[in-house]
Short mmCIF file of C-alpha atoms in Angstrom, two decimals:
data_model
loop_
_atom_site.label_atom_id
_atom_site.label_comp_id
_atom_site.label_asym_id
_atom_site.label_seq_id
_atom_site.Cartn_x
_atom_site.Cartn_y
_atom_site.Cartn_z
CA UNK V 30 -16.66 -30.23 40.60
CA UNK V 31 -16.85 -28.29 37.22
CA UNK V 32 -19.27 -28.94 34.32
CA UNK V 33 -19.27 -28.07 30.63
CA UNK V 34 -22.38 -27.50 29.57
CA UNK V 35 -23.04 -27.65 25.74
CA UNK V 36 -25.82 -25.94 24.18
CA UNK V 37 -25.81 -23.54 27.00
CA UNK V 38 -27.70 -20.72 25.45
CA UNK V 39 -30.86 -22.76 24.47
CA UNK V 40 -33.47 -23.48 26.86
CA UNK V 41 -32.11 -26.58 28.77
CA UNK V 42 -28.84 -25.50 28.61
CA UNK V 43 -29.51 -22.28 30.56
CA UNK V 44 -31.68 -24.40 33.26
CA UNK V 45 -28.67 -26.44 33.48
CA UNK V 46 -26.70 -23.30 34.36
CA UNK V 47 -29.19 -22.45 37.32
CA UNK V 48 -29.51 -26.26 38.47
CA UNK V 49 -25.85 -26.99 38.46
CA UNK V 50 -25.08 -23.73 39.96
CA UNK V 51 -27.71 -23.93 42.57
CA UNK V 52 -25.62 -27.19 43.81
CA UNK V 53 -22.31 -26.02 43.62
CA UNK V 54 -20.89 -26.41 40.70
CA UNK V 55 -18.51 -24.76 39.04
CA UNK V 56 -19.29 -24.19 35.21
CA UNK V 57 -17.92 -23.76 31.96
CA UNK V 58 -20.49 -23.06 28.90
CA UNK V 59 -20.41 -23.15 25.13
CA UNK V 60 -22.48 -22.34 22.28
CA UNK V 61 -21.95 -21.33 18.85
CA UNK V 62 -22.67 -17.45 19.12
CA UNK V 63 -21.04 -15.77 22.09
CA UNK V 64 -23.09 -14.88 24.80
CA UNK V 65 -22.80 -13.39 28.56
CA UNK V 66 -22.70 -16.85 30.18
CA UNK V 67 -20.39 -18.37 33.22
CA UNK V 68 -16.71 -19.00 31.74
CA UNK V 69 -18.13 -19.02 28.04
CA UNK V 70 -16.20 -20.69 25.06
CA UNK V 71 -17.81 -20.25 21.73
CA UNK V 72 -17.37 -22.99 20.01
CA UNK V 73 -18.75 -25.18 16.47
CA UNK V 74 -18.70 -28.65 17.87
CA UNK V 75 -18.72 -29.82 14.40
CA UNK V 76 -14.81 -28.46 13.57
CA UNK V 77 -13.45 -26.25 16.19
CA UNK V 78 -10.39 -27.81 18.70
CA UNK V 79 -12.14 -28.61 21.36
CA UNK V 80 -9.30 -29.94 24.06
CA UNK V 81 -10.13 -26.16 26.02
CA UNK V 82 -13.35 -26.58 26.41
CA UNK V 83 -13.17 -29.93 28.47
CA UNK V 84 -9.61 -29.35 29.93
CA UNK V 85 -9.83 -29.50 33.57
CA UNK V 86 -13.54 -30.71 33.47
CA UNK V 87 -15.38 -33.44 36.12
CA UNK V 88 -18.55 -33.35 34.17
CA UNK V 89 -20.04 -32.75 30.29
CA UNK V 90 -23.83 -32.14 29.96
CA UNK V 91 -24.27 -32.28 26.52
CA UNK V 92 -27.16 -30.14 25.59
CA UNK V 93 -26.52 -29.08 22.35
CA UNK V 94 -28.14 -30.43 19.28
CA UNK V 95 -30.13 -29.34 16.00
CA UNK V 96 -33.80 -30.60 16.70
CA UNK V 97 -36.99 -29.95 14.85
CA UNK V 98 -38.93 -31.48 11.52
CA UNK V 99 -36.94 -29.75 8.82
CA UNK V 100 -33.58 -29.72 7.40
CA UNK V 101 -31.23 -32.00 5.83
CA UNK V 102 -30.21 -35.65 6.98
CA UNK V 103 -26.73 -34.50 6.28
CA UNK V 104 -27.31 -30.96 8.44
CA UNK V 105 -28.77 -33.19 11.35
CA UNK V 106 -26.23 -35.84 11.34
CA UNK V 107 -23.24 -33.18 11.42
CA UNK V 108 -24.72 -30.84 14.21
CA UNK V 109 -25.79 -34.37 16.33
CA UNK V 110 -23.87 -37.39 15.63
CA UNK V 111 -20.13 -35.80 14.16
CA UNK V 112 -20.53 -33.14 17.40
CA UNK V 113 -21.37 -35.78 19.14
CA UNK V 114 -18.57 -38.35 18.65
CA UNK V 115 -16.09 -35.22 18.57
CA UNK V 116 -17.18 -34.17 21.87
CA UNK V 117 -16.94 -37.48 23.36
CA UNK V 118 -13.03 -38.36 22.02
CA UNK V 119 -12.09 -34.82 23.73
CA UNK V 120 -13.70 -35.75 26.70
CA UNK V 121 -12.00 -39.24 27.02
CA UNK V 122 -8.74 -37.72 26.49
CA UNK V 123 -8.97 -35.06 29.07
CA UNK V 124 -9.81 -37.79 31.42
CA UNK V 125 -13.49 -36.32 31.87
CA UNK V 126 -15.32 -38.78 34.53
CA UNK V 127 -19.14 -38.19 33.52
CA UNK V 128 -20.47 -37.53 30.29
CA UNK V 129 -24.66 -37.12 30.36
CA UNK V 130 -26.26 -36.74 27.15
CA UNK V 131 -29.52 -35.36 26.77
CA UNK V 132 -31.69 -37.30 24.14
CA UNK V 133 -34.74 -37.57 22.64
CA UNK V 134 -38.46 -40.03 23.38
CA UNK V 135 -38.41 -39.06 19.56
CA UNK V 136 -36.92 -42.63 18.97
CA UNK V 137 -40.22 -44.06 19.94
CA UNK V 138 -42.15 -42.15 17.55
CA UNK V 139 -43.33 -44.86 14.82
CA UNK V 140 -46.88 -42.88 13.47
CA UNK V 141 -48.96 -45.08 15.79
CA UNK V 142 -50.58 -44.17 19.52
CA UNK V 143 -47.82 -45.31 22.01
CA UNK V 144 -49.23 -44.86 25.71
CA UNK V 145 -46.40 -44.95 28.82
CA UNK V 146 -43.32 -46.29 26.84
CA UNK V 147 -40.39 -47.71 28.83
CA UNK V 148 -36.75 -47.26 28.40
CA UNK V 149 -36.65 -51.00 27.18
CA UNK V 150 -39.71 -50.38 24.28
CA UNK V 151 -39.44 -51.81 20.96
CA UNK V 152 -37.76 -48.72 18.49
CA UNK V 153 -39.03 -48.53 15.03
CA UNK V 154 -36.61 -50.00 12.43
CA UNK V 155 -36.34 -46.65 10.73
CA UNK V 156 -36.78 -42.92 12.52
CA UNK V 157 -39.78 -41.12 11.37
CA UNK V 158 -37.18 -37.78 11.17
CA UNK V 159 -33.95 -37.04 10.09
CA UNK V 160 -33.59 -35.51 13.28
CA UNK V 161 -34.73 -38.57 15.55
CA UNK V 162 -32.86 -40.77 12.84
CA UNK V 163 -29.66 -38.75 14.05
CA UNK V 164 -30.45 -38.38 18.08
CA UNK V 165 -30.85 -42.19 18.25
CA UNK V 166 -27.18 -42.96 16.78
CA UNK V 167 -25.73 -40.03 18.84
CA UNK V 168 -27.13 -41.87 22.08
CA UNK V 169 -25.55 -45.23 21.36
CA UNK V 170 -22.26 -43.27 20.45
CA UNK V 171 -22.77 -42.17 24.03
CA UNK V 172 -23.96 -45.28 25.88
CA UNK V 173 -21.72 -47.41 23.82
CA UNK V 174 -18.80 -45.16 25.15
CA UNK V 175 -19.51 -45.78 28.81
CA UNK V 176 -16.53 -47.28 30.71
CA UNK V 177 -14.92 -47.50 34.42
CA UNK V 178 -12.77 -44.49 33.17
CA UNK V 179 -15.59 -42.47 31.83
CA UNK V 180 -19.17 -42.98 33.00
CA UNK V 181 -21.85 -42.11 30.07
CA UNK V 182 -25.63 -41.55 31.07
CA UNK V 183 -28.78 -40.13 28.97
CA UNK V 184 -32.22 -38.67 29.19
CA UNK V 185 -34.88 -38.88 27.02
CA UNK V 186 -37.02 -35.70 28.26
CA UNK V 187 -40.15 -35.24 26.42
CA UNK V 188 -40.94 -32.12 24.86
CA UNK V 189 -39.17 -29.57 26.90
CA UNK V 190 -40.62 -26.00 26.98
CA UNK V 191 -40.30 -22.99 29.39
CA UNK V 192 -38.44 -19.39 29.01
CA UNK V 193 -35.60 -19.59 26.31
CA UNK V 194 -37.80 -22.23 24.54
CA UNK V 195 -37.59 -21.30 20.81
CA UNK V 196 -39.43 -24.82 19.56
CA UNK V 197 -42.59 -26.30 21.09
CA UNK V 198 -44.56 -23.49 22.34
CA UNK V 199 -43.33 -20.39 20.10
CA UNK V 200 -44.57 -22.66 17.24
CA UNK V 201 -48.05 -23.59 18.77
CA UNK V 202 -48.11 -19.60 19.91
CA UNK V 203 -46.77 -18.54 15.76
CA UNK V 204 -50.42 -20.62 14.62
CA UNK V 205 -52.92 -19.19 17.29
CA UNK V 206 -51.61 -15.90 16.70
CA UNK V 207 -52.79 -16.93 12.70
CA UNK V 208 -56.43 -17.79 13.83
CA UNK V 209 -55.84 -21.17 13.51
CA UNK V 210 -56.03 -24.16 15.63
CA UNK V 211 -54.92 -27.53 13.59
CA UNK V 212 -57.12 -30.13 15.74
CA UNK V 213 -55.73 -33.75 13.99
CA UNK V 214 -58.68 -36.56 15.15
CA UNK V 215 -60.05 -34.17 16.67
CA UNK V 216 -56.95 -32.98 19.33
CA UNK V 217 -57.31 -36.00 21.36
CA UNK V 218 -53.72 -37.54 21.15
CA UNK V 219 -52.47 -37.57 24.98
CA UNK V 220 -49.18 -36.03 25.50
CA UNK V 221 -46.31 -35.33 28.23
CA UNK V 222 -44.50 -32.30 28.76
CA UNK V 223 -41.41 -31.86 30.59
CA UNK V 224 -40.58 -28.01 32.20
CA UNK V 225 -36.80 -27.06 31.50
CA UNK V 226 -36.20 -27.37 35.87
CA UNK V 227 -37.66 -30.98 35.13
CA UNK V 228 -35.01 -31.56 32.67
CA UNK V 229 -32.54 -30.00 34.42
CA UNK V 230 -32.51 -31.61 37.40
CA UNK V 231 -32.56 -35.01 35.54
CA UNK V 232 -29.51 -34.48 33.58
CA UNK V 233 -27.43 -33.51 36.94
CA UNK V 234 -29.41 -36.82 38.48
CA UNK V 235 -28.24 -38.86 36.01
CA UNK V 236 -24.18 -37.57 36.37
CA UNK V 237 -24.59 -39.79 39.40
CA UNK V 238 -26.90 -42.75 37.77
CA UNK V 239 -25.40 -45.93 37.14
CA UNK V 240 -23.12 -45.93 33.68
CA UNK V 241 -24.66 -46.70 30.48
CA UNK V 242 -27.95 -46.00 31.79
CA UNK V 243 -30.47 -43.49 29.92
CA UNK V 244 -34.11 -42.34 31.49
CA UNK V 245 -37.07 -41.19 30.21
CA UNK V 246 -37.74 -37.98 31.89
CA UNK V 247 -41.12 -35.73 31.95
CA UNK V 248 -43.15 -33.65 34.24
CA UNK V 249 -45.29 -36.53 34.74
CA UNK V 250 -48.65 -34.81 34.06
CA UNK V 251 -50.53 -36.43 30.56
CA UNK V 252 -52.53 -33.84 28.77
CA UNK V 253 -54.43 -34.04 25.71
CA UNK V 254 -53.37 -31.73 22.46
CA UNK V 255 -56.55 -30.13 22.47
CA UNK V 256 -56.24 -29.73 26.25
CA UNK V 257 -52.83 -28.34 26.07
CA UNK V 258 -53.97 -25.49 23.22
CA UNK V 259 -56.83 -24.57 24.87
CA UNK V 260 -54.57 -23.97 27.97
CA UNK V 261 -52.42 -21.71 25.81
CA UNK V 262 -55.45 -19.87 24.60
CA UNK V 263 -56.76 -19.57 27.71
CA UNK V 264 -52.57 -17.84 28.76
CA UNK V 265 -52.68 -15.92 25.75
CA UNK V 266 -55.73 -14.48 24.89
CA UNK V 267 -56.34 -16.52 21.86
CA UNK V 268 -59.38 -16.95 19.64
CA UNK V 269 -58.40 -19.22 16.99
CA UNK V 270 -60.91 -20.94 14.78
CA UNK V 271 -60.61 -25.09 14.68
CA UNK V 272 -59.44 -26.92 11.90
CA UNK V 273 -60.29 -30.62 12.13
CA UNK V 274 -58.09 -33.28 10.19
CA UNK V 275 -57.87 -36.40 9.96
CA UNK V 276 -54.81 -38.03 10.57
CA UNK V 277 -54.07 -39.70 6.87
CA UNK V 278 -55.39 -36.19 5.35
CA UNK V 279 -52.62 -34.50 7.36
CA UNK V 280 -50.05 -36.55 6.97
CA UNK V 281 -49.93 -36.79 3.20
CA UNK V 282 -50.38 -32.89 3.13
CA UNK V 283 -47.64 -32.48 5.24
CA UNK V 284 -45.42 -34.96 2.75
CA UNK V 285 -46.84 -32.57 -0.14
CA UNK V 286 -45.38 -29.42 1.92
CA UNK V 287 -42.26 -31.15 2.17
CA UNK V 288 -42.04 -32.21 -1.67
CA UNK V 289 -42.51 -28.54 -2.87
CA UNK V 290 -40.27 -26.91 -0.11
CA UNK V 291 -37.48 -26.75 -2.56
CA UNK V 292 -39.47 -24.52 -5.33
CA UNK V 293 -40.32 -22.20 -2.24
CA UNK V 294 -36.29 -21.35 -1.23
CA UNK V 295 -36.29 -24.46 1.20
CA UNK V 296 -38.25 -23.23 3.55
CA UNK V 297 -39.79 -24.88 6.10
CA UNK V 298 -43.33 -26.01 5.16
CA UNK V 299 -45.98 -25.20 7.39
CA UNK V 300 -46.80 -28.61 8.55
CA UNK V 301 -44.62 -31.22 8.44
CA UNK V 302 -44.81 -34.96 8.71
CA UNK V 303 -43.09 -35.09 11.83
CA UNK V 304 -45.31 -32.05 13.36
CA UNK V 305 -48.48 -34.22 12.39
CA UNK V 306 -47.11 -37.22 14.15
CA UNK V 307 -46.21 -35.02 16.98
CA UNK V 308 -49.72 -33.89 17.81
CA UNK V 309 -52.01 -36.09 15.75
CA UNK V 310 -50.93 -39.58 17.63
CA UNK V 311 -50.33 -40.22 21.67
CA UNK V 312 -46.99 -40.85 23.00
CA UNK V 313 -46.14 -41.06 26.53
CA UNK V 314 -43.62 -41.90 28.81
CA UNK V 315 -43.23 -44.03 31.56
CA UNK V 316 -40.66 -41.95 34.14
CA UNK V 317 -40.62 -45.34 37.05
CA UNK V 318 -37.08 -46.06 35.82
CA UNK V 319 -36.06 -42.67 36.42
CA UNK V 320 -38.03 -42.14 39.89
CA UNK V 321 -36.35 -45.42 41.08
CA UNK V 322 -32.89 -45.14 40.07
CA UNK V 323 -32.08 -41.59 40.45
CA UNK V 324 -34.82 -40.14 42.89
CA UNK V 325 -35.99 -37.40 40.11
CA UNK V 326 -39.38 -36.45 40.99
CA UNK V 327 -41.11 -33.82 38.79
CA UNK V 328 -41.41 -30.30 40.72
CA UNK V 329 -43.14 -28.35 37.98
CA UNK V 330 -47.07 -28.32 36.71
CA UNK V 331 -47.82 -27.12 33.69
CA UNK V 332 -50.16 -24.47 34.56
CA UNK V 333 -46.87 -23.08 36.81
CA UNK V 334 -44.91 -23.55 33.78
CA UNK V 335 -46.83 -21.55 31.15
CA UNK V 336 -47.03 -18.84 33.73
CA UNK V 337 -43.89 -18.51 32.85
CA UNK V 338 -43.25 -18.82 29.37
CA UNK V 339 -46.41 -15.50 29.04
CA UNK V 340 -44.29 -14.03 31.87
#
């Protein structure tokens, strides 16, 4: 069996390389700046031809996407939906069989606590993020695409992190290393994690799951923020000093930020409204679905998995 694996130079993409290959696979990989990878293509999703990269392919793992709380709806929806949709038309032609997209819990995310969410959970009627906004059409571009000729899965893993991660905990690390620790209601909103093997080993689960299906995915340990940074602290060798917000304070700080990025070059604010809702209000997942239909079972603890990442 061979697998293209998008995205492969980011942090699930190059767990994907280990998993797959640990199982047999045969691999192709692409990203946009060339790297020393297995069979690498560079490719730009977005515009490039790309009949090579899925020609004489069993499997895609789409990993590749533009995630965080800043940039343009138009810069998300290119790099995630138009990739996307591209990706997918290749992939049908070439006769592809399995085409496993890794999403985002994001979708849930509606600025209220949200406590072991199900596949099946009510969505907001608008993302809080361009970025969410874009991940949720790109996954029903995917599911919607599932047939008897070409079987389309997804995962929703929830904030992966682990070596090669260059979002969740470099970013947490970048404002301890300021003296500062941003405690919204005090750090108590409860969080999941998932490790990059975690996520791995979903997405080649789900190759096999039953078409059209998609899976929340973590490591199935619930932390709270404060919990989680003091962890980090304790890893690091940090002393920051606490800074206690509300969450309404926060928020419409964050939306100032945002408003008078543009007279600052466009650079990402230091909070954003999507950061705040990120650690200032609970969301967790509910991983039964995923347990029961495609036997994943969480291998790594967090305390194993920062090891790493201060490795």
């Amino acid at each position: 069996m061979k697998a293209l694996i998008t995205g492969a130079s980011g942090c699930l993409g190059r767990a994907m390389i280990a998993e797959l290959g640990a199982h047999g696979w045969s691999l192709r990989t692409t990203a946009r700046t060339p790297v020393d990878l297995p069979d690498f293509m560079a490719a730009d999703l977005t515009s490039d031809d790309l009949g090579p990269l899925v020609d004489g392919v069993d499997a895609v793992f789409h990993c590749a996407a533009m995630s965080g709380g800043w940039g343009s709806p138009q810069a998300f929806h290119a790099a995630n939906v138009t990739a996307t949709a591209r990706l997918l038309d290749s992939a049908r032609a070439a006769g592809v069989a399995r085409f496993v997209f890794a999403s985002t819990p994001s979708l849930y995310a509606d600025g209220h606590d949200r406590l072991r969410v199900t596949e099946d959970a009510r969505l907001p009627a608008r993302a809080l993020s361009p970025y969410a906004e874009s991940k949720r059409a790109a996954e029903a571009l995917v599911l919607g695409s599932d047939s008897a000729a070409m079987r389309c899965t997804a995962i929703r893993p929830r904030a992966i992190y682990g070596q090669h991660d260059r979002a969740l905990l470099p970013r947490l690390r970048a404002t301890l290393e300021r003296g500062i620790l941003p405690l919204i209601e005090r750090g108590s909103a409860r969080i999941d994690l998932t490790h990059r093997h975690d996520a791995a080993q979903a997405m080649r689960l789900a190759a096999d799951g039953p078409g059209g299906g998609v899976w929340n995915i973590s490591s199935g340990e619930v932390f709270t923020f404060r919990a989680l940074a003091e962890l980090v602290c304790e890893k690091g060798g940090y002393r920051p000093r606490p800074v206690r917000l509300p969450f309404g304070l926060a928020y419409k700080m964050a939306g100032l930020m945002e408003r008078a990025a543009p007279l600052f070059g466009g650079k990402e604010p230091t909070l954003t409204r999507q950061a705040v809702v990120s650690i200032g209000r609970s969301l967790t997942l509910d991983i039964g679905a995923a347990r029961r239909d495609l036997g994943y079972e969480p291998k790594v603890r967090l305390e194993e998995g920062l090891d790493e990442c201060f490795a």
